Short mmCIF file of C-alpha atoms and ligand atoms in Angstrom, two decimals:
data_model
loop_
_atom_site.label_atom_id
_atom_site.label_comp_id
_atom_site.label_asym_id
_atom_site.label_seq_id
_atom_site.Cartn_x
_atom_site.Cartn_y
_atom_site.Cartn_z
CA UNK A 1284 85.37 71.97 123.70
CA UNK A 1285 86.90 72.14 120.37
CA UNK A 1286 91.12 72.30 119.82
CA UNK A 1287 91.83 75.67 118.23
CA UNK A 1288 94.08 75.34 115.09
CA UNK A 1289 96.84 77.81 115.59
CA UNK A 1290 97.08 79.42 112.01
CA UNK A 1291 99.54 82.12 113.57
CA UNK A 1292 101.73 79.25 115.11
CA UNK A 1293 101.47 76.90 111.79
CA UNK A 1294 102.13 80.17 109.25
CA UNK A 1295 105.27 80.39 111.41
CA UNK A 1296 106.71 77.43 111.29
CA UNK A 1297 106.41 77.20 107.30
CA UNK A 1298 107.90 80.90 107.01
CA UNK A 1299 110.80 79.58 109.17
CA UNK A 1300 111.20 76.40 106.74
CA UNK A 1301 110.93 78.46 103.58
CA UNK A 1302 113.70 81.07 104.96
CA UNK A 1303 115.97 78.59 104.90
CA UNK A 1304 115.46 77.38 101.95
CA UNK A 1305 115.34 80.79 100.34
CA UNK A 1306 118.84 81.07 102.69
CA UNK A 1307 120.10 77.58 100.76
CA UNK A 1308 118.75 78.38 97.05
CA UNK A 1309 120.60 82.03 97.68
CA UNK A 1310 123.76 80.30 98.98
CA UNK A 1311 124.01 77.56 96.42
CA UNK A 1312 122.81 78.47 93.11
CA UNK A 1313 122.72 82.13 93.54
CA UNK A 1314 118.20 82.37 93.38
CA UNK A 1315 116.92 84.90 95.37
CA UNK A 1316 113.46 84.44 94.99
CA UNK A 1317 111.29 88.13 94.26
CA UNK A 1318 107.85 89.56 93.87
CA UNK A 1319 106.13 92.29 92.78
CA UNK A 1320 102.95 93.55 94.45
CA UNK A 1321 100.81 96.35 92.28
CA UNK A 1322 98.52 98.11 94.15
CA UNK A 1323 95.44 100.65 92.95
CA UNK A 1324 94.29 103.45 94.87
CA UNK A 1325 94.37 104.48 98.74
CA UNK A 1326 91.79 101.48 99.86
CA UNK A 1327 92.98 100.47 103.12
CA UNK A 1328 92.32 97.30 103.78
CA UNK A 1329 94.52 96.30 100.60
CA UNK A 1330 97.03 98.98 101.94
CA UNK A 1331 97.10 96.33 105.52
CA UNK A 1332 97.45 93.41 103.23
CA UNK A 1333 100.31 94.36 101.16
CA UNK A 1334 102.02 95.86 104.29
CA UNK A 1335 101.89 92.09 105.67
CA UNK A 1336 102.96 90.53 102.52
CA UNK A 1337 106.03 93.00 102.36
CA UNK A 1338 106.90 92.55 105.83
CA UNK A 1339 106.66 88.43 105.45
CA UNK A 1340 109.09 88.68 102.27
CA UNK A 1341 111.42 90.74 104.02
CA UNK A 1342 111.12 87.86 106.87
CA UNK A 1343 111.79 85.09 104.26
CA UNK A 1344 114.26 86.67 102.85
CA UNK A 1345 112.51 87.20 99.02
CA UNK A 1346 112.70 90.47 97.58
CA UNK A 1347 109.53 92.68 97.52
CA UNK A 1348 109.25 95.51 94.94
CA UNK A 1349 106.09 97.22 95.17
CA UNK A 1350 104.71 99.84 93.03
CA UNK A 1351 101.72 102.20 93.97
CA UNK A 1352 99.38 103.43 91.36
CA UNK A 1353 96.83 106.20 91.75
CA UNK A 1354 93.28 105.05 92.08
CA UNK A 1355 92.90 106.97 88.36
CA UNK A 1356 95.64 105.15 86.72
CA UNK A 1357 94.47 103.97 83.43
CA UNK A 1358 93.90 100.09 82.83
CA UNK A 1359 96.68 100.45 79.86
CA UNK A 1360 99.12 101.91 82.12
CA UNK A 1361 98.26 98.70 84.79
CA UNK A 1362 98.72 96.21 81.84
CA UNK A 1363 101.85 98.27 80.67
CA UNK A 1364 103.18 97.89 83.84
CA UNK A 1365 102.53 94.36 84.28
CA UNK A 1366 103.97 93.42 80.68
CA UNK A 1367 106.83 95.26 82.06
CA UNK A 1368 107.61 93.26 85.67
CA UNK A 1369 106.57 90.16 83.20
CA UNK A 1370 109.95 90.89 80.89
CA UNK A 1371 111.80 91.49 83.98
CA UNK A 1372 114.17 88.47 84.22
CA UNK A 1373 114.80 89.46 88.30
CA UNK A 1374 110.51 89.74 88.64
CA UNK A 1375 109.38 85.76 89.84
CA UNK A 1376 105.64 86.59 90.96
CA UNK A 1377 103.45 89.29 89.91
CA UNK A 1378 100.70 90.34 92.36
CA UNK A 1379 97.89 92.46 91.73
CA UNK A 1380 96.02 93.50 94.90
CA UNK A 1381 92.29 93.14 94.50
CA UNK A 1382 90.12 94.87 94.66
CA UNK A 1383 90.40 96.96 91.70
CA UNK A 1384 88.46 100.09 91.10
CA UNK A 1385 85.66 100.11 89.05
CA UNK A 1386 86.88 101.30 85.71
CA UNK A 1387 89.56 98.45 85.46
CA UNK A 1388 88.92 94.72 84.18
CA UNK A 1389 90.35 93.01 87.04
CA UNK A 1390 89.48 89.68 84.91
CA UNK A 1391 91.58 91.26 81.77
CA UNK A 1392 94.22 92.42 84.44
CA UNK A 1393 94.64 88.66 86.09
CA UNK A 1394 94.73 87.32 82.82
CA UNK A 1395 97.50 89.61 81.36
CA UNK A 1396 100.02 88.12 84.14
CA UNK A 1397 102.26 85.20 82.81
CA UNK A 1398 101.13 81.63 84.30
CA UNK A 1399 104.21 81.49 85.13
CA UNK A 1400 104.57 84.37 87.07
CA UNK A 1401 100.99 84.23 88.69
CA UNK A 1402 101.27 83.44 92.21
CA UNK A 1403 98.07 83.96 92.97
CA UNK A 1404 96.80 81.30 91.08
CA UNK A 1405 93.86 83.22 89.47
CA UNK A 1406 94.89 83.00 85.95
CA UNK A 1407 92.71 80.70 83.39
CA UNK A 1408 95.52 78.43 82.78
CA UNK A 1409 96.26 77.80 86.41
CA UNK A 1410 92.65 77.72 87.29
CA UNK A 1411 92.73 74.83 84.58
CA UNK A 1412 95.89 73.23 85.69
CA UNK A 1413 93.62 72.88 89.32
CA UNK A 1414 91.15 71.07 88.10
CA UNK A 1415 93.47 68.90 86.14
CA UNK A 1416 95.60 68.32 88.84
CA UNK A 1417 98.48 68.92 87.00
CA UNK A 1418 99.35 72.63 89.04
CA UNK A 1419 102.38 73.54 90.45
CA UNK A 1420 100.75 76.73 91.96
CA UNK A 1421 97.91 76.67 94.12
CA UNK A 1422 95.61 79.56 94.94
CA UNK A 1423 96.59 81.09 98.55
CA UNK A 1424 93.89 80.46 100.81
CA UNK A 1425 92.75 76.87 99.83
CA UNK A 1426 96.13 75.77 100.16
CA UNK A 1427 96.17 77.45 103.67
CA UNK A 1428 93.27 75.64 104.38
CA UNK A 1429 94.83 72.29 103.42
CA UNK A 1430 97.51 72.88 104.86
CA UNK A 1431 96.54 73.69 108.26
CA UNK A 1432 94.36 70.89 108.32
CA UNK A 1433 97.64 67.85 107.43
CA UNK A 1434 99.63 70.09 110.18
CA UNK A 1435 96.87 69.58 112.21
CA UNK A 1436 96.59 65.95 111.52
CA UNK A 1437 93.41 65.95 110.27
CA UNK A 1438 91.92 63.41 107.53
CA UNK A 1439 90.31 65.08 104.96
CA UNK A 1440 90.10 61.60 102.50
CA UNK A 1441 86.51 60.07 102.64
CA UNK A 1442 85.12 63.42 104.83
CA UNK A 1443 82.07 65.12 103.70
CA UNK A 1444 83.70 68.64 103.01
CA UNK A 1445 80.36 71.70 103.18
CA UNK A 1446 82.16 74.75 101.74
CA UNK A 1447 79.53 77.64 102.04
CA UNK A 1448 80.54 80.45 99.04
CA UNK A 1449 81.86 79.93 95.62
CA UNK A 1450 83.78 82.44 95.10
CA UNK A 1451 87.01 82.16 92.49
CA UNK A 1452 89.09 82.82 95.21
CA UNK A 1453 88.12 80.76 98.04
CA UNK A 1454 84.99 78.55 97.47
CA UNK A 1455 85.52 76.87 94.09
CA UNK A 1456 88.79 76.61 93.92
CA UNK A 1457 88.62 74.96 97.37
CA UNK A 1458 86.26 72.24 96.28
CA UNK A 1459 88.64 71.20 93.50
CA UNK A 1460 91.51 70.98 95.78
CA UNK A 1461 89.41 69.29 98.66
CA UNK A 1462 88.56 66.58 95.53
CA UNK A 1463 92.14 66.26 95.04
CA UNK A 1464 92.31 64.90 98.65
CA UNK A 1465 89.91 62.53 98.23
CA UNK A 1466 86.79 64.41 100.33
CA UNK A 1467 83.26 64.25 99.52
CA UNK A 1468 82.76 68.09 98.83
CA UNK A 1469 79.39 70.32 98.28
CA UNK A 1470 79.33 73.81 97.37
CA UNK A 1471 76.43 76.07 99.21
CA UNK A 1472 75.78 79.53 98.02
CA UNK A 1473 73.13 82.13 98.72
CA UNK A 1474 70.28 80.71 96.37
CA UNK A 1475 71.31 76.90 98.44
CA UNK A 1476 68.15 75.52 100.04
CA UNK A 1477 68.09 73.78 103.36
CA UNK A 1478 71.96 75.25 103.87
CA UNK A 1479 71.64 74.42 107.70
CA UNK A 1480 70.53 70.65 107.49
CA UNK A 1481 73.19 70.55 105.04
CA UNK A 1482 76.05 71.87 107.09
CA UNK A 1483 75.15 69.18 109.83
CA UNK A 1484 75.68 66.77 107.32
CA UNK A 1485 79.40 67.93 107.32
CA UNK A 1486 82.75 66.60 108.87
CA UNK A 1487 84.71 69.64 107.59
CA UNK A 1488 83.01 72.66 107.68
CA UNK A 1489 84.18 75.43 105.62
CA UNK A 1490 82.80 79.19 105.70
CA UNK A 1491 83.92 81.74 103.33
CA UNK A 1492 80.58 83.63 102.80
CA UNK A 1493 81.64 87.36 104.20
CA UNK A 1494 79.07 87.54 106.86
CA UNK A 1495 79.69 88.03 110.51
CA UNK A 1496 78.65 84.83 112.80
CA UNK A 1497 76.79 83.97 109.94
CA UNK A 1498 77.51 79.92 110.91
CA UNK A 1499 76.07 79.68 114.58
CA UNK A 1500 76.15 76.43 116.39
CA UNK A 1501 73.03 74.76 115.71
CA UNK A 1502 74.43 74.47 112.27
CA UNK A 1503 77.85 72.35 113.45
CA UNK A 1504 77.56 68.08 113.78
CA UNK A 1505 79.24 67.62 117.25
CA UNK A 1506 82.45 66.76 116.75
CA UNK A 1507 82.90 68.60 112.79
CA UNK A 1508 85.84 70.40 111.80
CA UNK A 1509 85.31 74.19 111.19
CA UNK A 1510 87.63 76.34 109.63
CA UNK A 1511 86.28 79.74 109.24
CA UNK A 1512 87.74 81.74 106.29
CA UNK A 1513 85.79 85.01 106.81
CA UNK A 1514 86.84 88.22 107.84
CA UNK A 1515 84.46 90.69 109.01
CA UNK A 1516 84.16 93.60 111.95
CA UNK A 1517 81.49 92.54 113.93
CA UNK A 1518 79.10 95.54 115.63
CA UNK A 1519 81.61 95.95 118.61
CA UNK A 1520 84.37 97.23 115.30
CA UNK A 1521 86.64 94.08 116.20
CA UNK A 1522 87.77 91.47 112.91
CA UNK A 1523 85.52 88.36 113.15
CA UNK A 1524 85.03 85.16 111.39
CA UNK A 1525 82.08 84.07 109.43
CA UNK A 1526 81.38 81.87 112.53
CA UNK A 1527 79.91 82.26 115.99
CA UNK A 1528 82.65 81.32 117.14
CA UNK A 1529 82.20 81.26 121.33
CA UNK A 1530 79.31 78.77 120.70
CA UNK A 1531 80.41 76.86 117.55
CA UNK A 1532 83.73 75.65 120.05
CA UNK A 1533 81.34 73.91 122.11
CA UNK A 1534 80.38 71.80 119.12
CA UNK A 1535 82.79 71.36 117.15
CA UNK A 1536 86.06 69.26 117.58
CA UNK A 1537 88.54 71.58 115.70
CA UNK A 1538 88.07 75.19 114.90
CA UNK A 1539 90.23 78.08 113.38
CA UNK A 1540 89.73 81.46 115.22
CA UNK A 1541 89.56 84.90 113.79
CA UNK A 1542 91.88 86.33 113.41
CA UNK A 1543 95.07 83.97 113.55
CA UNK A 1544 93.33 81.02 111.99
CA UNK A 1545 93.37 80.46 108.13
CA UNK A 1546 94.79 84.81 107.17
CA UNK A 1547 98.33 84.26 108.36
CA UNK A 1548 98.31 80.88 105.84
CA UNK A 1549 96.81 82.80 102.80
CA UNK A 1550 100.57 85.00 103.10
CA UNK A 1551 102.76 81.87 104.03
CA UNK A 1552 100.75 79.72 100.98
CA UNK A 1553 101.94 82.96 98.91
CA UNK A 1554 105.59 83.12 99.59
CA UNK A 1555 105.45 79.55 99.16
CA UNK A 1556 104.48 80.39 95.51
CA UNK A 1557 106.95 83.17 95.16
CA UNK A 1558 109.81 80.24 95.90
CA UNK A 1559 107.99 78.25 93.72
CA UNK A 1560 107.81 80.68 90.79
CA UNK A 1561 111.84 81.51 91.06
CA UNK A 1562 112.63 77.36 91.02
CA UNK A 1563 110.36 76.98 87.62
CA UNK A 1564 112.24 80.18 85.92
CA UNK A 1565 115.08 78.40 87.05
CA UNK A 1566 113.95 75.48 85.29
CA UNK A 1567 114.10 73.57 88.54
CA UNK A 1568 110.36 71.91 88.42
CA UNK A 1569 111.06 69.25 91.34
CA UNK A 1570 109.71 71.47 94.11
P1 NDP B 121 82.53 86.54 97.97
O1 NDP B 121 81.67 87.67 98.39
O2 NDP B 121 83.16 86.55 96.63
O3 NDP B 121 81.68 85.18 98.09
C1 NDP B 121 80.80 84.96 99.15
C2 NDP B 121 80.05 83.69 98.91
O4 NDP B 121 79.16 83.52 99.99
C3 NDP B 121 79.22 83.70 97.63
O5 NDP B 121 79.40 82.50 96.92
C4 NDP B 121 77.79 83.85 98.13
O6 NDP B 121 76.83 83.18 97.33
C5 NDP B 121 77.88 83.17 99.48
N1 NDP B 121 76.81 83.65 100.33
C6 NDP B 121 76.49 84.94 100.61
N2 NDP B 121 75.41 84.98 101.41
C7 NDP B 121 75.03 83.70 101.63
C8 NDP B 121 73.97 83.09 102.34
N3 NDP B 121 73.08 83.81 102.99
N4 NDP B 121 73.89 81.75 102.34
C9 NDP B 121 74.81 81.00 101.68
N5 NDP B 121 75.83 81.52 100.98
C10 NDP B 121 75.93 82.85 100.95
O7 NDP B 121 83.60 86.37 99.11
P2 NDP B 121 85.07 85.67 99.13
O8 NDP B 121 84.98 84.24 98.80
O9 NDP B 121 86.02 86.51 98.40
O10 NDP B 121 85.40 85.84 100.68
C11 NDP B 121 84.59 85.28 101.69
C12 NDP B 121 85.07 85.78 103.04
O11 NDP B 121 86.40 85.32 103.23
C13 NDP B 121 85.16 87.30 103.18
O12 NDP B 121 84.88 87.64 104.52
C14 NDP B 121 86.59 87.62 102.85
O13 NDP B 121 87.03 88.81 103.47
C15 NDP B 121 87.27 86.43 103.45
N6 NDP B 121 88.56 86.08 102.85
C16 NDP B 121 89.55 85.75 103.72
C17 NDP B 121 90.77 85.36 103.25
C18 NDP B 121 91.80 84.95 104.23
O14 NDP B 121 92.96 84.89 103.89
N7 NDP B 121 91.41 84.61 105.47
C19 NDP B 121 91.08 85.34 101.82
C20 NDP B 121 89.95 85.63 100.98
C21 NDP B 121 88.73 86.00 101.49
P3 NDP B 121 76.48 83.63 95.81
O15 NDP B 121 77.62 83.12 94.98
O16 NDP B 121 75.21 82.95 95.52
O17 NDP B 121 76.40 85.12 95.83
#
């Protein structure tokens, strides 16, 4: 039976390190660390997330300003508003919750955030800087995933790494930072043939495809790492992975549950940026 990896236990940990050090930065050279969060619109699954993020700043000790737009607001008022918070020298990280509705450009949104500024990691430059290497912030839930897998011990250097879903959030920008460590990666998507033979080719298996138990246990190497990124409510109305889990534990020798596997990282990875962002406007790039 596989050794669950205790995202809720891990996230903790880091939030407790990083409210020190926002206590120590605050203390002695007078940075406390902020970030805005934008949100569109009533949806309320975005509503939860924010609510978390807000509630881990306030835990860390960063300061959280958030500003609620109607779901009608114009995409010139969203881009005024984020030129705004961008000239605002006490504004570190600028968040826009996705999704957006449908009359906004989320691309011409992400990309109207200062690099600097972007802790999510979505804009072009930082996608670039990624692939380069040469990035000082990484996108939230890869480095959650990376993360929980060195607190866990885990080697991810030499590994065959299957990531199924490419998404700009999760998929591809995991591959590049899975290269990074020195894995073996391959992408699957939904036109990939022979995805199952594939994934029991894998040592880590990643899921981020949106589908409920969509990895089932036939599909898991004994012994393979699988971190499951999905969240999804399964028929019975409770949050679920993209993997079966109950069966896939049998297989595999490490496994993150749903919830409390790789979510609570995605926030921690976050605030992690936020610190970040306030040491490079502080011109303090050692971090
Ligand atoms: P997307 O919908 O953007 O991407 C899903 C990917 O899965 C696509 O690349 C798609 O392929 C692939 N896919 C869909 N069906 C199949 C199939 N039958 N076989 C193989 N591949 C398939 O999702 P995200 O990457 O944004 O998110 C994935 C999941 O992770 C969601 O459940 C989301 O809620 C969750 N998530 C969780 C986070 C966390 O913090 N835990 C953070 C972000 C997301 P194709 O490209 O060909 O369409």
């Amino acid at each position: 039976m596989a050794c669950i990896i205790d995202g809720k236990r891990i996230s903790a940990e880091i939030r407790a390190k990083l409210k020190v050090e926002v206590a120590n930065l605050k203390a002695e050279r007078g940075i406390v660390p902020s970030l805005a969060v934008i949100i569109v619109g009533e949806n309320p699954a975005s509503r939860v997330y924010v609510n978390n993020k807000k509630r881990a700043c306030d835990e860390i000790g960063i300061v959280s300003h958030e500003f609620a737009l109607p779901c009608d607001v114009s995409q010139a008022e969203l881009l005024s508003l984020i030129d705004e918070l961008d000239h605002r020298g006490d504004v570190n990280g600028i968040l826009v919750q996705m999704p957006l509705p449908a009359h906004i450009d989320e691309k011409a949104v992400i990309e109207r955030i200062s690099p600097i500024k972007d802790v999510d990691a979505f804009h072009e430059i930082n996608v670039g800087k990624l692939m380069t290497g040469n990035f000082k912030f990484l996108p939230c839930t890869p480095a959650g995933i990376v993360r929980l897998l060195d607190e866990s011990n885990i080697d991810i250097a030499g590994k065959h790494c299957v990531i199924i879903g490419r998404s700009n959030i999760v998929g591809k920008p995991l591959a590049m930072l899975m290269l990074h460590c020195d894995a073996t990666v391959t992408i699957c998507h939904s036109k990939t043939l022979h995805l199952d033979e594939i994934c029991r080719t894998a040592d880590i298996l990643v899921a981020a495809v949106g589908r409920a138990k969509f990895v089932t246990a036939d599909m898991i190497a004994p012994g393979a790492v699988v971190i499951d990124v999905g969240i999804n409510r399964g028929g019975d109305g409770k949050i679920c992975g993209d993997v079966d889990f109950d069966n896939a534990k049998e297989v595999a020798s490490y496994i993150t549950p749903v919830p409390g596997g790789v979510g609570p990282m995605t926030i921690c990875m976050l605030m992690n940026n936020a610190v970040t962002a306030a040491l490079l406007q502080n011109d303090d790039l050692k971090r």
